[in-house]
mmCIF file of C-alpha atoms in Angstrom:
data_model
loop_
_atom_site.group_PDB
_atom_site.id
_atom_site.type_symbol
_atom_site.label_atom_id
_atom_site.label_comp_id
_atom_site.label_asym_id
_atom_site.label_seq_id
_atom_site.Cartn_x
_atom_site.Cartn_y
_atom_site.Cartn_z
ATOM 1 C CA UNK O 913 2.238 11.098 -5.176
ATOM 2 C CA UNK O 914 2.756 14.051 -2.833
ATOM 3 C CA UNK O 915 -0.858 15.187 -2.657
ATOM 4 C CA UNK O 916 -2.665 14.451 0.567
ATOM 5 C CA UNK O 917 -6.361 13.729 0.714
ATOM 6 C CA UNK O 918 -8.509 14.164 3.756
ATOM 7 C CA UNK O 919 -12.052 13.294 4.680
ATOM 8 C CA UNK O 920 -13.427 15.235 7.623
ATOM 9 C CA UNK O 921 -16.598 13.679 9.044
ATOM 10 C CA UNK O 922 -18.700 15.883 11.291
ATOM 11 C CA UNK O 923 -21.646 14.514 13.277
ATOM 12 C CA UNK O 924 -23.607 17.641 14.109
ATOM 13 C CA UNK O 925 -25.007 18.015 17.615
ATOM 14 C CA UNK O 926 -28.758 18.394 17.881
ATOM 15 C CA UNK O 927 -29.947 21.959 17.400
ATOM 16 C CA UNK O 928 -26.601 23.138 15.988
ATOM 17 C CA UNK O 929 -27.199 22.818 12.234
ATOM 18 C CA UNK O 930 -27.623 26.544 11.574
ATOM 19 C CA UNK O 931 -24.454 27.376 13.513
ATOM 20 C CA UNK O 932 -22.628 24.580 11.694
ATOM 21 C CA UNK O 933 -23.648 25.971 8.295
ATOM 22 C CA UNK O 934 -22.575 29.472 9.333
ATOM 23 C CA UNK O 935 -19.142 28.177 10.355
ATOM 24 C CA UNK O 936 -18.889 26.040 7.208
ATOM 25 C CA UNK O 937 -19.475 29.108 5.038
ATOM 26 C CA UNK O 938 -16.779 30.978 6.954
ATOM 27 C CA UNK O 939 -14.384 28.042 6.463
ATOM 28 C CA UNK O 940 -15.056 28.055 2.731
ATOM 29 C CA UNK O 941 -14.453 31.796 2.511
ATOM 30 C CA UNK O 942 -11.199 31.504 4.477
ATOM 31 C CA UNK O 943 -9.998 28.638 2.300
ATOM 32 C CA UNK O 944 -10.808 30.464 -0.942
ATOM 33 C CA UNK O 945 -8.985 33.575 0.255
ATOM 34 C CA UNK O 946 -5.947 32.133 2.038
ATOM 35 C CA UNK O 947 -5.155 28.572 0.935
ATOM 36 C CA UNK O 948 -3.483 28.266 -2.490
ATOM 37 C CA UNK O 949 -2.334 24.733 -1.597
ATOM 38 C CA UNK O 950 -5.910 23.487 -1.244
ATOM 39 C CA UNK O 951 -6.893 21.685 -4.453
ATOM 40 C CA UNK O 952 -10.294 20.351 -3.351
ATOM 41 C CA UNK O 953 -12.615 21.469 -0.557
ATOM 42 C CA UNK O 954 -16.102 20.018 -1.060
ATOM 43 C CA UNK O 955 -18.770 19.806 1.642
ATOM 44 C CA UNK O 956 -21.552 17.165 1.566
ATOM 45 C CA UNK O 957 -24.549 16.589 3.857
ATOM 46 C CA UNK O 958 -26.426 13.354 4.383
ATOM 47 C CA UNK O 959 -30.169 13.407 3.655
ATOM 48 C CA UNK O 960 -31.275 14.629 7.096
ATOM 49 C CA UNK O 961 -28.320 17.006 7.546
ATOM 50 C CA UNK O 962 -27.105 15.366 10.748
ATOM 51 C CA UNK O 963 -23.713 14.572 9.229
ATOM 52 C CA UNK O 964 -21.384 16.430 6.929
ATOM 53 C CA UNK O 965 -18.321 15.129 5.147
ATOM 54 C CA UNK O 966 -15.679 17.390 3.712
ATOM 55 C CA UNK O 967 -13.516 15.985 0.904
ATOM 56 C CA UNK O 968 -10.192 17.782 0.799
ATOM 57 C CA UNK O 969 -7.047 17.511 -1.318
ATOM 58 C CA UNK O 970 -3.824 19.389 -0.617
ATOM 59 C CA UNK O 971 -0.566 19.780 -2.496
ATOM 60 C CA UNK O 972 1.425 18.506 0.503
ATOM 61 C CA UNK O 973 1.633 18.389 4.302
ATOM 62 C CA UNK O 974 2.642 22.050 4.511
ATOM 63 C CA UNK O 975 -0.572 23.018 2.719
ATOM 64 C CA UNK O 976 -2.625 21.056 5.276
ATOM 65 C CA UNK O 977 -0.794 22.769 8.134
ATOM 66 C CA UNK O 978 -1.371 26.170 6.509
ATOM 67 C CA UNK O 979 -5.076 25.384 6.084
ATOM 68 C CA UNK O 980 -5.446 24.406 9.734
ATOM 69 C CA UNK O 981 -3.612 27.555 10.794
ATOM 70 C CA UNK O 982 -5.694 29.758 8.528
ATOM 71 C CA UNK O 983 -8.957 28.343 9.870
ATOM 72 C CA UNK O 984 -7.860 29.289 13.368
ATOM 73 C CA UNK O 985 -10.753 29.469 15.806
ATOM 74 C CA UNK O 986 -13.292 28.354 13.179
ATOM 75 C CA UNK O 987 -12.125 24.764 13.528
ATOM 76 C CA UNK O 988 -12.276 25.038 17.306
ATOM 77 C CA UNK O 989 -15.842 26.311 17.108
ATOM 78 C CA UNK O 990 -16.817 23.443 14.797
ATOM 79 C CA UNK O 991 -15.360 20.930 17.234
ATOM 80 C CA UNK O 992 -17.578 22.311 20.019
ATOM 81 C CA UNK O 993 -20.797 21.541 18.118
ATOM 82 C CA UNK O 994 -19.863 18.264 16.401
ATOM 83 C CA UNK O 995 -18.219 14.924 16.902
ATOM 84 C CA UNK O 996 -15.247 14.930 14.536
ATOM 85 C CA UNK O 997 -13.676 11.968 12.732
ATOM 86 C CA UNK O 998 -10.780 12.864 10.398
ATOM 87 C CA UNK O 999 -9.200 10.483 7.899
ATOM 88 C CA UNK O 1000 -5.940 11.277 6.124
ATOM 89 C CA UNK O 1001 -4.836 9.539 2.918
ATOM 90 C CA UNK O 1002 -1.224 9.658 1.753
ATOM 91 C CA UNK O 1003 2.164 10.189 3.378
ATOM 92 C CA UNK O 1004 1.891 13.008 5.920
ATOM 93 C CA UNK O 1005 5.037 14.637 7.284
ATOM 94 C CA UNK O 1006 6.064 14.094 10.902
ATOM 95 C CA UNK O 1007 5.171 17.735 11.557
ATOM 96 C CA UNK O 1008 1.610 17.154 10.319
ATOM 97 C CA UNK O 1009 1.254 13.932 12.319
ATOM 98 C CA UNK O 1010 2.353 15.736 15.489
ATOM 99 C CA UNK O 1011 0.204 18.807 14.820
ATOM 100 C CA UNK O 1012 -2.957 16.723 14.360
ATOM 101 C CA UNK O 1013 -2.316 14.083 17.038
ATOM 102 C CA UNK O 1014 -4.989 15.479 19.377
ATOM 103 C CA UNK O 1015 -7.589 15.109 16.598
ATOM 104 C CA UNK O 1016 -6.727 11.391 16.312
ATOM 105 C CA UNK O 1017 -6.918 11.090 12.530
ATOM 106 C CA UNK O 1018 -6.942 7.673 10.944
ATOM 107 C CA UNK O 1019 -4.040 7.626 8.508
ATOM 108 C CA UNK O 1020 -4.141 5.481 5.382
ATOM 109 C CA UNK O 1021 -1.049 4.835 3.251
ATOM 110 C CA UNK O 1022 -1.298 4.775 -0.538
ATOM 111 C CA UNK O 1023 -1.307 1.309 -2.097
ATOM 112 C CA UNK O 1024 -2.278 1.759 -5.737
ATOM 113 C CA UNK O 1025 -4.281 3.903 -8.126
ATOM 114 C CA UNK O 1026 -5.057 4.217 -11.818
ATOM 115 C CA UNK O 1027 -2.255 6.745 -12.225
ATOM 116 C CA UNK O 1028 0.806 6.005 -10.116
#
């Protein structure tokens, strides 16, 4: 199982929902145009749109690194208007662990699944 899954949880600062949605649309466009290693990139809001979770699946650690690089300043702008809680599922490379250390992702190792 080389695929990596990620859940990005954003708690949106008060009064920043419109800006968040604008940036989210730009992230989606960038990902569609530049990220062939992104297999899933689905955005979900809670009922009052104060939180958003992004469910992501990548072919491997290099695809995650490429995605982060391709987003560029968009991710930085999102981090200014949200509290960010990333979770990573799988076996990330050392390069990915180092590159995302400042974001403090929780990393979960695979145990079992229907299809091993």
